[in-house]
XYZ file of C-alpha atoms in Angstrom:
348
model
C -30.472 -21.058 -6.012
C -29.511 -17.694 -7.387
C -31.843 -15.570 -5.181
C -30.964 -17.703 -2.146
C -27.093 -17.053 -2.732
C -27.784 -13.283 -3.183
C -29.874 -13.154 -0.064
C -26.846 -14.918 1.955
C -24.312 -12.437 0.556
C -26.778 -9.614 1.560
C -26.852 -11.068 5.223
C -23.010 -11.345 5.241
C -22.657 -7.823 4.075
C -24.746 -6.622 6.931
C -22.584 -8.665 9.465
C -19.166 -7.207 8.240
C -18.721 -3.639 9.604
C -17.651 -1.162 7.196
C -14.092 0.301 7.739
C -14.267 3.206 10.192
C -13.636 6.397 8.824
C -11.358 8.864 10.520
C -13.272 11.724 12.362
C -13.261 14.960 10.494
C -11.252 17.536 12.425
C -13.440 20.669 12.270
C -11.645 23.727 10.946
C -10.990 26.634 13.214
C -13.399 29.355 12.898
C -12.205 32.056 10.506
C -13.679 34.922 12.411
C -17.240 35.762 12.264
C -18.322 39.176 10.777
C -20.298 40.844 13.565
C -21.484 43.469 11.249
C -23.354 40.793 9.421
C -24.737 38.658 12.346
C -25.606 41.840 14.567
C -24.475 42.826 18.040
C -25.131 40.179 20.780
C -23.339 41.978 23.927
C -21.211 39.366 25.345
C -18.728 42.119 25.971
C -21.007 43.624 28.718
C -20.301 40.625 31.032
C -17.166 42.427 32.363
C -19.254 45.503 32.871
C -22.132 43.403 34.785
C -19.534 41.773 37.101
C -17.674 45.247 37.654
C -21.092 46.726 38.817
C -22.026 43.868 41.031
C -18.437 43.808 42.663
C -18.666 47.712 43.079
C -21.946 47.347 44.967
C -20.623 44.533 47.316
C -17.085 46.076 47.757
C -13.896 44.192 48.571
C -12.543 42.667 51.730
C -8.688 42.608 52.409
C -6.950 41.446 55.309
C -3.324 42.325 55.690
C -1.031 41.160 58.932
C 2.128 42.716 59.888
C 4.640 40.735 61.872
C 8.205 41.879 63.071
C 10.126 43.273 66.087
C 9.159 46.585 67.494
C 10.816 49.527 66.063
C 11.150 48.315 62.441
C 8.276 50.692 61.243
C 5.536 48.227 60.651
C 2.549 50.678 61.463
C 4.409 53.478 59.270
C 4.875 51.184 56.356
C 1.232 50.126 56.238
C 0.057 53.681 56.583
C 2.345 54.716 53.740
C 1.087 51.648 51.530
C -2.471 52.962 51.870
C -1.753 56.500 52.141
C -3.953 56.732 55.152
C -3.796 56.294 59.005
C -4.933 52.680 59.021
C -2.681 51.306 61.423
C -1.823 52.186 65.132
C 0.865 54.817 65.326
C 3.222 54.695 68.539
C 6.678 56.620 68.604
C 8.135 54.156 71.011
C 6.562 53.123 74.498
C 4.936 55.530 76.668
C 5.798 55.495 80.393
C 2.316 53.893 81.323
C 2.306 51.515 78.453
C 4.254 48.356 79.063
C 5.893 46.128 76.456
C 3.616 43.155 75.972
C 4.994 39.994 77.737
C 3.295 37.838 75.019
C 2.314 38.287 71.570
C -0.984 40.091 71.162
C -3.163 40.199 68.066
C -4.771 43.668 67.351
C -7.070 44.170 64.273
C -8.230 47.337 63.147
C -10.756 47.656 60.370
C -11.487 50.486 58.112
C -13.285 51.315 54.907
C -11.228 53.059 52.345
C -12.589 54.410 49.044
C -10.784 55.324 45.796
C -12.394 56.093 42.478
C -15.871 54.784 43.708
C -14.193 51.386 44.846
C -14.820 50.594 48.509
C -12.515 48.327 50.450
C -12.970 47.015 53.691
C -9.273 46.893 55.036
C -8.228 45.226 58.159
C -4.848 45.576 59.658
C -3.836 42.848 61.957
C -0.896 43.889 64.150
C 1.241 41.672 66.398
C 2.790 43.839 69.115
C 5.289 41.908 71.357
C 6.672 39.499 68.634
C 10.191 38.870 68.856
C 10.630 41.283 71.684
C 11.345 39.105 74.631
C 14.497 37.510 75.773
C 13.079 33.988 75.100
C 11.117 34.179 71.887
C 10.600 30.418 71.639
C 7.220 29.406 69.993
C 6.214 33.093 69.804
C 4.725 32.432 66.468
C 2.079 30.218 68.032
C -0.618 32.984 68.898
C -0.231 34.095 65.389
C -0.789 30.589 63.668
C -3.629 30.102 66.235
C -5.317 33.450 65.060
C -4.916 32.580 61.264
C -6.528 29.220 61.898
C -9.333 30.489 63.973
C -10.305 32.929 60.981
C -10.307 29.684 58.855
C -12.337 27.954 61.310
C -14.905 30.772 61.610
C -15.354 30.855 57.829
C -15.954 27.070 57.837
C -18.580 27.015 60.492
C -20.393 29.607 58.569
C -19.970 27.706 55.310
C -21.381 24.413 56.668
C -24.357 25.988 58.285
C -27.703 24.681 56.746
C -29.102 28.166 56.535
C -25.861 30.042 55.657
C -25.492 33.738 55.014
C -25.466 34.914 51.343
C -22.066 36.611 51.947
C -19.885 35.005 54.571
C -17.874 37.833 56.372
C -14.272 37.190 55.436
C -11.846 37.567 58.203
C -9.200 35.300 56.910
C -5.525 36.686 56.526
C -4.954 37.373 53.023
C -1.332 38.576 53.261
C 1.352 38.636 55.929
C 4.139 41.100 55.569
C 7.168 39.895 57.556
C 9.697 42.448 58.532
C 13.265 41.356 58.421
C 15.735 43.421 60.550
C 18.301 45.185 58.404
C 21.391 43.565 60.071
C 23.320 42.831 56.700
C 24.101 39.460 58.121
C 22.031 36.585 57.963
C 18.273 35.693 58.970
C 17.866 34.967 62.707
C 16.488 31.612 63.829
C 13.428 33.278 64.825
C 12.772 34.504 61.323
C 13.398 31.120 59.800
C 11.210 29.429 62.452
C 8.346 31.787 61.953
C 8.305 31.537 58.095
C 8.788 27.649 58.144
C 5.654 27.400 60.326
C 3.578 29.966 58.959
C 4.204 29.621 55.153
C 2.061 26.635 55.079
C -1.126 28.518 56.244
C -0.666 32.047 54.948
C 0.838 33.884 52.137
C 4.067 35.411 53.604
C 5.782 38.392 51.814
C 9.233 39.004 53.359
C 10.391 42.552 53.308
C 13.649 44.084 54.739
C 12.582 47.142 56.867
C 14.309 50.397 57.181
C 16.532 49.717 54.047
C 17.956 53.336 54.344
C 20.211 52.106 57.048
C 22.374 50.001 54.594
C 24.504 51.071 51.597
C 23.336 50.013 48.081
C 25.924 47.307 47.882
C 25.172 46.059 51.392
C 21.287 46.022 50.450
C 22.106 43.916 47.228
C 24.305 41.531 49.092
C 21.804 41.046 51.949
C 18.726 40.512 49.592
C 20.888 37.776 47.932
C 21.752 36.098 50.976
C 18.044 36.154 52.448
C 16.964 34.545 49.260
C 19.543 31.996 49.463
C 18.781 31.159 53.113
C 15.045 30.805 52.303
C 15.800 28.425 49.643
C 18.205 26.315 51.725
C 15.733 26.095 54.373
C 12.918 25.239 51.952
C 10.830 27.992 52.946
C 8.192 28.915 50.216
C 7.043 32.688 50.443
C 4.457 34.417 48.197
C 4.118 34.116 45.072
C 4.611 30.241 45.390
C 6.078 28.537 42.390
C 3.581 25.586 42.296
C 0.602 27.976 42.024
C 1.565 29.687 38.937
C -1.345 28.979 36.524
C 0.187 29.557 33.257
C 3.513 30.633 31.406
C 2.845 34.340 31.717
C 2.179 34.123 35.453
C 5.454 31.915 35.920
C 7.565 34.377 34.054
C 6.226 37.590 35.793
C 6.503 35.727 39.297
C 9.986 34.288 38.557
C 11.191 37.812 37.882
C 9.608 38.906 41.220
C 11.161 35.925 43.227
C 14.602 36.186 41.686
C 15.062 40.166 41.392
C 12.531 41.920 43.842
C 12.216 39.614 46.705
C 12.596 40.403 49.684
C 11.430 43.924 49.101
C 14.032 46.381 50.631
C 11.782 49.256 51.943
C 11.476 52.462 53.712
C 8.214 53.894 55.034
C 7.216 57.542 56.045
C 3.894 59.362 56.423
C 5.717 62.777 56.165
C 5.865 65.038 53.007
C 8.857 67.081 52.166
C 9.495 69.563 49.232
C 11.906 68.166 46.612
C 12.465 69.984 43.241
C 9.225 71.746 43.620
C 7.300 68.644 44.332
C 5.742 67.142 47.440
C 7.025 63.701 48.197
C 6.796 61.165 50.961
C 10.186 60.894 52.559
C 12.711 60.656 55.433
C 14.846 63.575 56.242
C 18.604 62.767 57.033
C 21.495 65.103 57.533
C 22.855 64.295 53.999
C 19.310 64.600 52.097
C 15.840 63.397 51.686
C 15.219 59.623 51.158
C 12.054 59.558 48.877
C 9.926 56.632 49.677
C 8.428 56.384 46.114
C 11.692 56.774 44.229
C 13.025 53.461 42.904
C 16.641 54.804 43.024
C 16.130 55.099 46.883
C 14.023 52.136 47.805
C 11.869 49.411 46.602
C 8.597 50.670 48.459
C 6.844 51.520 44.952
C 7.496 47.835 43.914
C 6.038 46.571 46.951
C 2.899 48.750 46.663
C 2.400 47.868 43.193
C 3.000 44.079 43.818
C 0.590 43.977 46.828
C -2.125 46.248 45.506
C -1.999 46.758 41.914
C -1.174 43.489 40.441
C -1.568 40.658 43.099
C -4.267 41.736 45.537
C -6.935 39.519 44.012
C -4.409 36.719 43.502
C -3.548 36.742 47.273
C -7.262 36.480 48.090
C -7.688 33.634 45.643
C -4.557 31.868 46.801
C -5.789 32.153 50.431
C -9.240 30.698 49.565
C -8.241 28.015 47.134
C -5.053 26.794 48.625
C -4.631 27.689 52.447
C -8.334 27.601 53.435
C -9.205 24.523 51.158
C -6.006 22.660 52.864
C -7.362 23.641 56.506
C -10.952 22.736 55.307
C -10.014 19.245 54.025
C -7.825 18.468 57.156
C -10.692 19.388 59.343
C -13.495 17.542 57.605
C -11.230 14.537 57.118
C -11.115 14.094 60.888
C -14.621 14.957 61.342
C -13.390 18.449 61.316
C -14.091 18.953 64.916
C -17.328 20.300 63.763
C -20.275 19.028 65.702
C -21.610 15.983 63.780
C -25.163 14.769 64.083
C -25.031 13.279 67.451
C -27.192 10.357 68.644
C -29.459 12.767 70.970
C -30.023 14.947 67.822
C -30.985 12.109 65.755
C -33.611 10.595 68.446
C -35.108 14.131 68.855
C -35.216 14.388 64.929
C -37.146 10.854 64.964
C -39.456 11.712 67.769
C -40.515 14.934 65.782
C -41.331 12.966 62.723
């Protein structure tokens, strides 16, 4: 009987599960001594990416919107220190004011320090210049969506290009007239409609027409009006990826936006230095001097710190929203029709 009992006990002990031990939390690695293990070369990944990107170059498409006479072309030329936008000092006798909003895209390749950038400046002459400006943003919205459509059609092709040409608008500089009062209904309507499809950066043009107090007050009023009307401008709060981005962008949103700028492509001698500026009877307004205007802040923001992010938000947010909407409703993309299917079957 003894051996049978011990056998049963052994069987029971097999059935009863052992108490589960808590998983051992691995300790954080305490730094690996590279000199002992030898050099791997992970740090060259950044260099590999840099070389590859340098070969292909960059695309950047910037749109300027605002009434004529606000210095849109001059400002873009000042931004890139090159004649990249049309230059028209007033209308010629032969040249008529456009009756509707036109879209003019001018492409350039600019190079600095071995980095090539294919820059496209999209101008919108005729915007806000009519007596009745109702729905004058529609051609602009249509153009922006057409670029998304073009990219989408290339993307859904069976044999698609290795590198799809990117004509999507990455950034829209919206020029606010320096009235010192409040935003016009046209400004609010444009930004309300377009902020959903493109990155809008509002800027106060020709800021040298206001005193420093007027400028500060006008900036605060514009910010308040945008907030009250629920208009999101770039950088949008919900797209901040981490705390560092949020802190940096909050500062820009609360202090800098909208940038009060002055543009000029003329150089003057100031204290023995050549500076870009505008000559007035009481002195020279230096474009790149932060005490005079916020042009340097705008350029740093658009080119030196946020250019890549502007492109990423365009691709990951605005384009993806458009793409999802189009593909959900069949996307208007030609589906495989019955005729195509029949042809396909007959070929088999």
